[in-house]
mmCIF file of C-alpha atoms in Angstrom:
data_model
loop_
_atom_site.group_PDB
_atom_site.id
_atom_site.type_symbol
_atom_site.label_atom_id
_atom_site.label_comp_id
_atom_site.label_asym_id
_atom_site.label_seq_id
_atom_site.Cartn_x
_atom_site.Cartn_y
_atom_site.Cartn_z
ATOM 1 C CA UNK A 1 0.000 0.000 0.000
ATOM 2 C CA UNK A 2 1.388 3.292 -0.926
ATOM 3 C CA UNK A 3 1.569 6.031 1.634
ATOM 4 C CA UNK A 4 0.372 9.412 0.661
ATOM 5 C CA UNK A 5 -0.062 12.814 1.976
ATOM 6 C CA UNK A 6 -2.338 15.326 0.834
ATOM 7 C CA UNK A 7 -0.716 18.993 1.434
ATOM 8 C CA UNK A 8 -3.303 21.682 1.160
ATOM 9 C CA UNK A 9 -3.355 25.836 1.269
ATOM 10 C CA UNK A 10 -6.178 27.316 1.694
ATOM 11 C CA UNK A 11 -7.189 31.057 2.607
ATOM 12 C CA UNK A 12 -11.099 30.739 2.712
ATOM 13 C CA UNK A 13 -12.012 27.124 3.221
ATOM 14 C CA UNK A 14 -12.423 25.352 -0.234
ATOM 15 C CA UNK A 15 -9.453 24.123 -1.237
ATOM 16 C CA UNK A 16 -9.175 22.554 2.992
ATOM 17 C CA UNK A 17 -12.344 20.947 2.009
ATOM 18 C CA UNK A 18 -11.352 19.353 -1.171
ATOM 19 C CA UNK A 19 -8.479 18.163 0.547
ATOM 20 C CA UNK A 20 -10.087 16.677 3.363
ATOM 21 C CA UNK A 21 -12.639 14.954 1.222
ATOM 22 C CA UNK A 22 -9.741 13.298 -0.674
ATOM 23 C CA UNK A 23 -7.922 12.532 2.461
ATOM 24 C CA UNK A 24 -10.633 10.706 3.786
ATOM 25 C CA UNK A 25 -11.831 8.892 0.702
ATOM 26 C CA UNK A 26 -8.024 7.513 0.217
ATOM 27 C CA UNK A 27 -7.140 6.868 3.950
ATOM 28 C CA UNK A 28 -4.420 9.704 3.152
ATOM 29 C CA UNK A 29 -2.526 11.694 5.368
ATOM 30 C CA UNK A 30 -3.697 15.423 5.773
ATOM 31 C CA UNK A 31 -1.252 18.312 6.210
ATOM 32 C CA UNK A 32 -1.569 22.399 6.385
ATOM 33 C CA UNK A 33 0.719 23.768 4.006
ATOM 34 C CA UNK A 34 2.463 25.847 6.676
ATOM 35 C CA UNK A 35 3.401 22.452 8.765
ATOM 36 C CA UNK A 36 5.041 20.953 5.843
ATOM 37 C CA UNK A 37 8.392 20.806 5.565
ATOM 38 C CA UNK A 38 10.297 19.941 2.297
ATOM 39 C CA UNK A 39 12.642 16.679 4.405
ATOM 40 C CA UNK A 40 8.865 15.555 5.045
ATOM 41 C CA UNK A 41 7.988 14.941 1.388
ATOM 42 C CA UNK A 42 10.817 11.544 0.836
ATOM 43 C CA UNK A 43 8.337 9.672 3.490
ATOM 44 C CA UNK A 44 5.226 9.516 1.081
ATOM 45 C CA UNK A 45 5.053 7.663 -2.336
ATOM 46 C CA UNK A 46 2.440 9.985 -3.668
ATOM 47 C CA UNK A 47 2.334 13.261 -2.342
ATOM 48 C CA UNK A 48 -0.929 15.576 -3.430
ATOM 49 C CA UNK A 49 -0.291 19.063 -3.482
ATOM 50 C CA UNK A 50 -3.536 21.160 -3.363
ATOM 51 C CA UNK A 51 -3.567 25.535 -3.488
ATOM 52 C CA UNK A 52 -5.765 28.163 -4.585
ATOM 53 C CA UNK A 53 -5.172 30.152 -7.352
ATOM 54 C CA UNK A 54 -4.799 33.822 -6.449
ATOM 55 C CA UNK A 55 -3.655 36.275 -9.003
ATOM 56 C CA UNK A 56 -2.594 33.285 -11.239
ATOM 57 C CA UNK A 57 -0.815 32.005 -8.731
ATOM 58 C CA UNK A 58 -1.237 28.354 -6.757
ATOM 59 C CA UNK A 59 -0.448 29.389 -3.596
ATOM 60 C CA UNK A 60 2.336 27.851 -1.698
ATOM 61 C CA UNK A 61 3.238 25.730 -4.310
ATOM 62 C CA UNK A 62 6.961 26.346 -3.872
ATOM 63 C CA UNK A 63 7.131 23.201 -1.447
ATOM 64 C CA UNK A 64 6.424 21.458 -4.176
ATOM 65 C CA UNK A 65 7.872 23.151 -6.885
ATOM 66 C CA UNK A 66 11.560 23.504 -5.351
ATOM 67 C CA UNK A 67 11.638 19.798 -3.954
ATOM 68 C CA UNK A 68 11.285 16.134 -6.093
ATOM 69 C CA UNK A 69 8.516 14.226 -5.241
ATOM 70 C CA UNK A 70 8.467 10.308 -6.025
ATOM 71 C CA UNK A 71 5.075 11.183 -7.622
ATOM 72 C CA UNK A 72 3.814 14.367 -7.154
ATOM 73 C CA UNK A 73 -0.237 14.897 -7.919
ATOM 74 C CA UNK A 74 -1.535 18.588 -8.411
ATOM 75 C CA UNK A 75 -4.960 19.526 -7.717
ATOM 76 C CA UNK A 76 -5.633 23.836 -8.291
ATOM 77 C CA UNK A 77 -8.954 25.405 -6.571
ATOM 78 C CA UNK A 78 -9.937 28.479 -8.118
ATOM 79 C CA UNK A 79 -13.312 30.034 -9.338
ATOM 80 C CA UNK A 80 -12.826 29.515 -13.204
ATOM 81 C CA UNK A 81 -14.387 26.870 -15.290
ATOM 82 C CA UNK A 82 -11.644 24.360 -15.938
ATOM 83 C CA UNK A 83 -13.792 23.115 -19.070
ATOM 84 C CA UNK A 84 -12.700 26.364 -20.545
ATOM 85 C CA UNK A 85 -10.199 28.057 -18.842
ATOM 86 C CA UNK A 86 -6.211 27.583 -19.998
ATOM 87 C CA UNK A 87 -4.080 26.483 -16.941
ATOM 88 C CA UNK A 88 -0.904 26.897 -19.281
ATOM 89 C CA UNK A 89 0.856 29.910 -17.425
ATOM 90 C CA UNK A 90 -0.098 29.589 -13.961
ATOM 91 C CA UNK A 91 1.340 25.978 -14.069
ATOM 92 C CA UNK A 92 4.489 27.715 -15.701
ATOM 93 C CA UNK A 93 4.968 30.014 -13.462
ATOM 94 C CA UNK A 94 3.751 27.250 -10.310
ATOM 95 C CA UNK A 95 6.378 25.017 -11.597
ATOM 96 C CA UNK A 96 9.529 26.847 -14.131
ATOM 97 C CA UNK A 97 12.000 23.583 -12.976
ATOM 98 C CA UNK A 98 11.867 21.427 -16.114
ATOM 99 C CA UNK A 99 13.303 18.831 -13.649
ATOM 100 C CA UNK A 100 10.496 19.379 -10.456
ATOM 101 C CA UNK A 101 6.608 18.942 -12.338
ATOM 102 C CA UNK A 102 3.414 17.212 -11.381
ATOM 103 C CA UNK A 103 2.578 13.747 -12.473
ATOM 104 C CA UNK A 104 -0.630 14.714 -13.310
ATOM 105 C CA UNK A 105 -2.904 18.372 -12.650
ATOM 106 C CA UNK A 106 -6.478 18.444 -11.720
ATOM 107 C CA UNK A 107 -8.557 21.938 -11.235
ATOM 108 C CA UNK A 108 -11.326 22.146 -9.757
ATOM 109 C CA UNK A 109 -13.821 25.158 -9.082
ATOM 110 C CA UNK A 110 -13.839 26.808 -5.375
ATOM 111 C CA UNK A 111 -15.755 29.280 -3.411
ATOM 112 C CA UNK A 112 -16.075 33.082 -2.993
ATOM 113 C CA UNK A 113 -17.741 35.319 -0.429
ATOM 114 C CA UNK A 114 -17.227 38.931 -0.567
ATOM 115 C CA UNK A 115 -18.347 39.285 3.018
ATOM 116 C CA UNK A 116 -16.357 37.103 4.298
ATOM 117 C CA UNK A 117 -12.889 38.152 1.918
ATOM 118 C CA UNK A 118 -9.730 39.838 3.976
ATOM 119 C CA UNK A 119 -9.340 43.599 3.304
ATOM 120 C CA UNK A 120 -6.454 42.597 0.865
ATOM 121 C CA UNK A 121 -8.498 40.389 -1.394
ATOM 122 C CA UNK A 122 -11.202 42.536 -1.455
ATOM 123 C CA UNK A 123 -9.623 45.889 -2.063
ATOM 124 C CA UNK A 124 -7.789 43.941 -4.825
ATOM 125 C CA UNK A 125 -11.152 42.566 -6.667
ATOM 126 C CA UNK A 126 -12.263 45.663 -5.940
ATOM 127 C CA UNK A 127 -9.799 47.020 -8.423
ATOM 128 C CA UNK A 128 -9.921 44.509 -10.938
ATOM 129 C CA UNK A 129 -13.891 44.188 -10.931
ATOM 130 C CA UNK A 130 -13.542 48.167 -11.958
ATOM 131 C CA UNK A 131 -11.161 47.660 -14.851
ATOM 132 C CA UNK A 132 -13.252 44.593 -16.026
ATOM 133 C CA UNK A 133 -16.627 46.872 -15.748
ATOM 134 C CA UNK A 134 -14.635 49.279 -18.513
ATOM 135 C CA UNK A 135 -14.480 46.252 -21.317
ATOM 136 C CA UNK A 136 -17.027 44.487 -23.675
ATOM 137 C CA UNK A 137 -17.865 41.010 -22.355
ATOM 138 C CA UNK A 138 -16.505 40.079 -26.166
ATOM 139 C CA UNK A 139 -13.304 41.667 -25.164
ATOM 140 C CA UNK A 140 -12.984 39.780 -21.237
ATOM 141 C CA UNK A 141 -10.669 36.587 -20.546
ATOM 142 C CA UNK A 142 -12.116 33.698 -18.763
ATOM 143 C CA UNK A 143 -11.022 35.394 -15.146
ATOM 144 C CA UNK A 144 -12.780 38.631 -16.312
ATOM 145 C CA UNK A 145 -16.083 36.811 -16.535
ATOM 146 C CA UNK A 146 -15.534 35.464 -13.752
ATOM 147 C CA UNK A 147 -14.539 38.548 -12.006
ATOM 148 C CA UNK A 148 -18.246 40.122 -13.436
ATOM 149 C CA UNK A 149 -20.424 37.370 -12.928
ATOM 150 C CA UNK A 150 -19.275 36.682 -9.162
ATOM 151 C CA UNK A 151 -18.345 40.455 -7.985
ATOM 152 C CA UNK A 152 -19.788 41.029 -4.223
ATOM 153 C CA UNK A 153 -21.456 37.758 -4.258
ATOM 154 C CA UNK A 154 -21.396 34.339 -2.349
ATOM 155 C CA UNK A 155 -20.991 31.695 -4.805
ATOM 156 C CA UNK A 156 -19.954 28.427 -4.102
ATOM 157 C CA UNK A 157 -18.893 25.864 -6.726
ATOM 158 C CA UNK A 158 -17.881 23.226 -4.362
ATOM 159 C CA UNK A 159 -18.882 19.429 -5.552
ATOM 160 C CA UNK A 160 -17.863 16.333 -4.196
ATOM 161 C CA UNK A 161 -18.581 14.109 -7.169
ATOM 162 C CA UNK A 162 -15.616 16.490 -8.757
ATOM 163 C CA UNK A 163 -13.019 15.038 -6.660
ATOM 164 C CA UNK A 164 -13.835 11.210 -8.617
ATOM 165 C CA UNK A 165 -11.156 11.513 -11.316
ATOM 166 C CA UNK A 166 -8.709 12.506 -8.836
ATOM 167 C CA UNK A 167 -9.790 9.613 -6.645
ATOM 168 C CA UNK A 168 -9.727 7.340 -10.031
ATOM 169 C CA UNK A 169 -6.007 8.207 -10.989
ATOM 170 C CA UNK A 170 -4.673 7.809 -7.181
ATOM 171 C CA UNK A 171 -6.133 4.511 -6.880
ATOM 172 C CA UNK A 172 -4.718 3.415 -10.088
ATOM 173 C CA UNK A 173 -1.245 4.232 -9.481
ATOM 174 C CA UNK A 174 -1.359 3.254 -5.359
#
């Protein structure tokens, strides 16, 4: 039996979620992001690495992205459609070592609520929500519509039955 560790960031709750529902379903261990260390990551045989994006970012990726993994699984959290949105250069910039990448990369959608977002994040979408209400929808990027259809709402996007491929692959290569 393989040991594996799910590592997890999350700011506002969904990606903790996801991560706990995968945990549990694979009899995985669960770790906060901030109590992993890198010497930690030679004890698992499949190590999941789970972050919101944030200003195309995956945040705290750079445990994973600085250190080799015997097989290193990806899942991203973020409020975009990953049926249409292109991952391409937030996994570039997640992972520039040619040498350190992810097995395989899952998305899945997340979770916003402006009344609950920290006076960073909201003074941020603040700002872009006003330079996205000065374009054309024909003009906006997938995060733009986002950005417009979702701006000081609760939304939540959160699905178990999304977390089945993940499941799927894990259990095939265990």
């Amino acid at each position: 039996m393989s040991k594996i560790a799910v590592i997890y960031k999350s700011t506002y709750g969904a990606t903790k979620k996801y991560a706990e529902w995968i945990s549990e379903e694979l009899g995985a261990d669960l770790i906060e992001r901030d109590s992993a260390k890198a010497n930690m990551l030679i004890d698992y045989d499949i190590i999941m690495y789970s972050g919101g994006i944030y200003a195309s970012s995956i945040s705290g990726s750079d445990l994973v992205s600085k250190n080799a993994c015997k097989h290193l699984i990806v899942f991203t959290v973020g409020l975009t459609n990953p049926e249409t949105m292109d991952y391409t250069d937030i996994m570039h910039r997640a992972f520039p070592n040619q040498n350190i990448q992810p097995q395989k990369v899952f998305h899945l959608r997340g979770a916003i609520d402006y009344g609950k977002l920290g006076f960073l994040h909201r003074n941020l979408m603040k700002m872009l929500n006003k330079a996205v209400e000065k374009k054309a929808e024909s003009e906006m990027n997938e995060v733009e519509k986002v950005i417009k259809d979702t701006y000081g709402k609760q939304v939540d996007y959160i699905n178990r039955e999304s977390i089945r491929p993940i499941i799927a692959y894990i259990q095939g290569i265990a």
